[in-house]
XYZ file of C-alpha atoms in Angstrom:
293
model
C -0.097 0.032 -0.001
C 2.384 2.420 0.838
C 4.087 1.165 -2.220
C 1.318 2.128 -4.892
C 0.638 5.423 -2.424
C 4.049 7.112 -3.720
C 4.174 6.103 -7.057
C 0.783 7.850 -6.655
C 2.488 11.273 -4.845
C 5.792 10.479 -7.171
C 7.587 10.588 -3.834
C 10.826 8.590 -5.758
C 12.047 7.907 -2.360
C 9.829 6.354 -1.332
C 9.268 4.726 -3.955
C 13.050 2.960 -3.656
C 12.077 2.580 0.659
C 8.775 0.845 0.107
C 10.095 -1.407 -3.182
C 13.958 -2.891 -1.160
C 10.748 -3.921 1.628
C 8.540 -5.384 -0.139
C 11.474 -7.149 -2.004
C 12.762 -8.053 1.525
C 9.664 -9.196 3.043
C 8.193 -11.405 -0.084
C 11.488 -13.021 -0.707
C 11.521 -13.887 3.727
C 7.629 -15.088 3.594
C 8.781 -17.093 0.761
C 10.973 -19.243 2.064
C 9.899 -19.860 5.157
C 5.994 -20.850 4.590
C 8.060 -22.951 1.923
C 10.407 -24.037 5.098
C 7.859 -24.613 7.714
C 5.974 -27.824 5.580
C 9.365 -29.397 4.911
C 12.233 -27.691 7.126
C 14.670 -29.794 6.258
C 13.648 -30.893 2.130
C 16.865 -29.906 -0.327
C 14.598 -27.753 -1.972
C 13.628 -26.050 0.960
C 16.914 -25.082 2.011
C 17.961 -24.395 -0.970
C 14.795 -22.013 -1.328
C 16.436 -20.657 2.700
C 19.529 -20.123 1.120
C 18.242 -18.063 -1.759
C 16.420 -15.500 0.419
C 19.445 -15.242 3.112
C 21.233 -14.130 -0.401
C 18.172 -11.356 -1.452
C 18.367 -10.410 1.813
C 22.129 -9.372 1.910
C 21.516 -8.309 -1.790
C 19.832 -5.569 -0.307
C 21.017 -4.471 2.299
C 23.854 -4.440 -0.385
C 21.932 -1.905 -2.135
C 20.686 -0.047 0.903
C 23.497 0.683 2.517
C 24.576 1.618 -1.757
C 21.790 3.824 -1.961
C 22.653 5.369 1.755
C 26.798 5.711 0.593
C 25.363 7.616 -2.362
C 23.051 9.836 -1.004
C 25.012 11.123 1.923
C 27.848 11.777 -1.061
C 25.580 14.072 -2.868
C 24.037 16.101 0.579
C 27.577 16.758 0.961
C 28.288 18.205 -2.176
C 25.255 20.142 -2.226
C 26.069 21.541 1.538
C 28.664 23.290 -0.207
C 26.695 24.438 -3.082
C 24.339 25.552 -1.039
C 27.203 27.678 1.291
C 27.596 29.247 -2.405
C 24.580 29.940 -3.472
C 23.777 31.829 -0.665
C 26.915 33.674 -1.489
C 25.520 34.379 -4.677
C 22.389 35.709 -3.580
C 23.316 38.234 -1.368
C 26.183 39.838 -4.111
C 23.485 39.578 -6.258
C 21.470 41.901 -4.032
C 24.385 44.005 -3.099
C 25.439 44.145 -7.072
C 20.808 45.311 -7.733
C 21.852 47.796 -5.727
C 24.184 49.619 -7.410
C 21.772 48.767 -10.499
C 24.994 46.249 -11.255
C 22.250 43.202 -11.813
C 18.647 43.003 -12.512
C 16.103 41.660 -10.658
C 15.480 38.410 -12.889
C 19.043 38.731 -11.570
C 18.141 38.368 -7.924
C 15.350 35.878 -9.198
C 17.160 33.221 -10.431
C 20.176 33.297 -7.604
C 17.546 33.620 -5.134
C 15.534 30.035 -7.158
C 19.219 28.826 -6.996
C 19.845 29.031 -3.554
C 15.953 27.203 -2.275
C 16.669 24.138 -5.020
C 19.932 23.961 -3.406
C 17.787 23.868 0.100
C 14.792 21.699 -1.088
C 17.350 19.063 -2.426
C 19.294 19.000 0.668
C 15.772 18.621 2.934
C 14.205 15.392 0.669
C 17.967 13.748 0.870
C 17.396 14.239 4.815
C 13.633 12.847 4.268
C 15.681 9.625 1.725
C 18.064 8.769 4.738
C 15.667 8.802 7.756
C 13.644 6.270 5.433
C 16.685 4.058 3.760
C 18.426 4.070 7.628
C 15.457 1.978 10.079
C 15.338 -0.956 6.731
C 19.678 -0.705 6.373
C 19.442 -1.684 10.761
C 17.207 -4.758 9.890
C 18.752 -6.011 7.686
C 22.197 -6.009 8.846
C 20.430 -7.574 12.682
C 20.665 -3.894 14.766
C 17.431 -2.640 16.346
C 15.145 -0.484 13.676
C 15.658 2.712 15.980
C 19.680 2.118 15.630
C 21.893 4.591 14.679
C 25.144 2.546 14.071
C 28.307 4.508 12.691
C 27.884 3.722 8.597
C 31.630 4.047 7.044
C 31.600 5.947 3.408
C 32.485 3.318 0.618
C 35.274 3.775 -0.542
C 35.829 4.616 -5.070
C 34.562 1.829 -6.851
C 37.054 -1.444 -7.407
C 37.337 -1.446 -12.250
C 39.733 -3.841 -11.249
C 37.180 -6.729 -11.142
C 36.093 -5.424 -14.366
C 39.140 -6.929 -16.109
C 38.905 -9.964 -14.085
C 35.052 -10.844 -15.851
C 34.650 -13.621 -18.159
C 31.436 -12.921 -20.475
C 30.889 -16.724 -21.917
C 32.478 -18.369 -18.493
C 30.232 -16.408 -16.535
C 26.883 -16.370 -18.347
C 27.278 -20.402 -18.201
C 27.456 -20.166 -14.168
C 24.438 -17.630 -13.872
C 22.359 -20.158 -16.105
C 23.841 -22.889 -13.808
C 23.108 -20.944 -10.345
C 20.101 -19.145 -11.340
C 17.246 -21.393 -9.520
C 14.403 -20.072 -11.476
C 16.601 -21.940 -14.303
C 16.951 -24.833 -12.187
C 13.250 -25.804 -10.721
C 12.260 -25.869 -14.873
C 15.151 -28.406 -16.124
C 14.150 -29.843 -13.496
C 10.211 -30.771 -13.694
C 8.833 -33.473 -14.583
C 8.793 -34.918 -17.965
C 5.623 -34.731 -19.766
C 5.951 -38.852 -20.587
C 4.224 -37.327 -24.386
C 6.321 -35.791 -27.152
C 4.627 -32.963 -27.856
C 4.905 -32.514 -23.951
C 9.124 -32.954 -23.689
C 9.455 -31.215 -26.560
C 7.588 -28.207 -26.105
C 9.260 -28.350 -21.832
C 13.267 -28.636 -23.820
C 12.304 -25.674 -25.423
C 10.461 -23.843 -22.558
C 15.342 -24.764 -20.850
C 16.249 -23.517 -24.038
C 14.298 -20.176 -24.674
C 15.220 -19.603 -20.895
C 18.900 -20.289 -21.266
C 19.450 -17.906 -24.102
C 17.202 -15.231 -22.288
C 19.343 -15.406 -19.337
C 22.530 -15.491 -22.138
C 21.077 -12.046 -23.901
C 19.995 -10.453 -20.014
C 24.002 -11.624 -19.115
C 25.395 -9.342 -21.985
C 23.540 -6.714 -21.116
C 24.595 -6.749 -17.861
C 27.790 -6.848 -18.835
C 27.320 -4.078 -21.808
C 25.702 -2.340 -19.309
C 29.245 -2.166 -16.490
C 31.027 -1.242 -19.682
C 29.298 1.683 -20.842
C 29.103 2.688 -16.693
C 32.592 2.551 -16.700
C 33.473 5.269 -19.536
C 31.135 7.750 -17.820
C 33.008 6.756 -15.090
C 36.675 7.456 -16.447
C 35.058 10.173 -18.372
C 33.694 12.208 -14.543
C 36.925 11.013 -12.470
C 39.324 13.062 -15.379
C 36.861 15.803 -14.874
C 36.872 16.243 -12.148
C 40.512 15.376 -11.528
C 41.379 18.772 -14.126
C 38.743 20.561 -11.698
C 40.087 20.307 -8.554
C 43.286 21.407 -10.121
C 41.643 24.379 -10.727
C 40.325 24.940 -8.072
C 43.172 24.527 -5.456
C 44.396 27.944 -7.360
C 41.037 30.051 -7.516
C 41.323 31.512 -3.659
C 44.603 32.439 -4.404
C 43.985 33.855 -7.386
C 40.678 36.273 -5.406
C 43.360 36.954 -2.955
C 45.798 38.675 -5.571
C 42.609 40.513 -7.445
C 42.769 38.040 -10.533
C 39.172 36.695 -10.056
C 36.231 38.436 -9.051
C 34.139 37.530 -5.869
C 31.476 35.863 -9.306
C 33.752 34.266 -11.310
C 35.255 32.502 -7.106
C 31.491 31.303 -7.061
C 30.968 30.580 -10.495
C 34.193 28.560 -10.663
C 33.557 26.566 -7.466
C 30.296 26.084 -8.323
C 31.614 24.004 -11.218
C 34.215 22.346 -9.205
C 31.344 20.955 -6.973
C 29.079 19.953 -10.483
C 31.863 18.098 -11.162
C 32.457 16.373 -7.950
C 29.272 15.401 -7.820
C 29.747 13.926 -11.671
C 32.105 11.944 -10.125
C 30.041 10.675 -6.767
C 27.326 9.392 -9.406
C 29.483 7.499 -11.593
C 31.277 5.887 -9.191
C 27.546 4.837 -7.650
C 26.159 3.788 -10.669
C 29.664 1.852 -11.673
C 29.657 -0.238 -8.426
C 26.025 -1.558 -9.094
C 26.505 -1.878 -12.437
C 29.354 -4.819 -11.635
C 27.614 -6.272 -7.887
C 24.820 -6.363 -10.466
C 26.259 -8.655 -12.675
C 28.348 -10.449 -10.381
C 24.599 -11.309 -8.212
C 23.669 -12.387 -11.505
C 26.320 -14.682 -12.095
C 25.855 -16.495 -8.207
C 21.594 -16.988 -9.975
C 20.009 -14.135 -8.172
C 19.295 -12.796 -11.077
C 16.189 -13.758 -13.422
C 16.116 -13.444 -16.951
C 12.976 -12.044 -17.038
């Protein structure tokens, strides 16, 4: 119900949080309900192991979202401070006849938008934290310190072997395992349909793995571009304060330059998160947790 309401309200953070919670609870209920009938059966143990992996995957995704939002918030706080200074400067320039009312309104809009974005992120962080606590064994109202996730390890990409990983993904996927273990129909038409269904599912998984692999490669290109842009912006930013102090850069130029720097930082952090998520989704697919459909 909360997910449906969030969709109706267009509340993106609530949609994400409710989807995570719904998926986790659905997986646990399915596994526990099956295990209650015959807890020691092989199929039920497999379901429990799958549920455990799924909870790990969802917890990992939630922590990654929390980390990404925290980093976005830190950048926005810096940008808000700069927008505050831009707004104050625009008001002063307007008094001197050097800025128009439109300039002042634009500066104020940037200031208010940054503040609104910070508040939105704060709300999302507040909603995600209890879910992380629950999935990792803490009381829902606990306040554990969640350390910053380091930059993505791109060496994992070189270790990917699409052909071999696809074979593993097909073999490990429980949905495909159940299809392969399904009973024979004892008729030619039935057996043919069963084999066709197995082959079709294997082909879909092959296509899915190719898509996930391509996504990793695309995200890698975007990450490297964002990283280069951020490194270049850092070199420029290091000189801005000195140039301003020496009178070689005006306040307007300084604020514009620093806003550009933080924009590059935000792009880099987003690209880093996107690449990490793509790599981890690919790896979870290899373990059998990403279905072909």
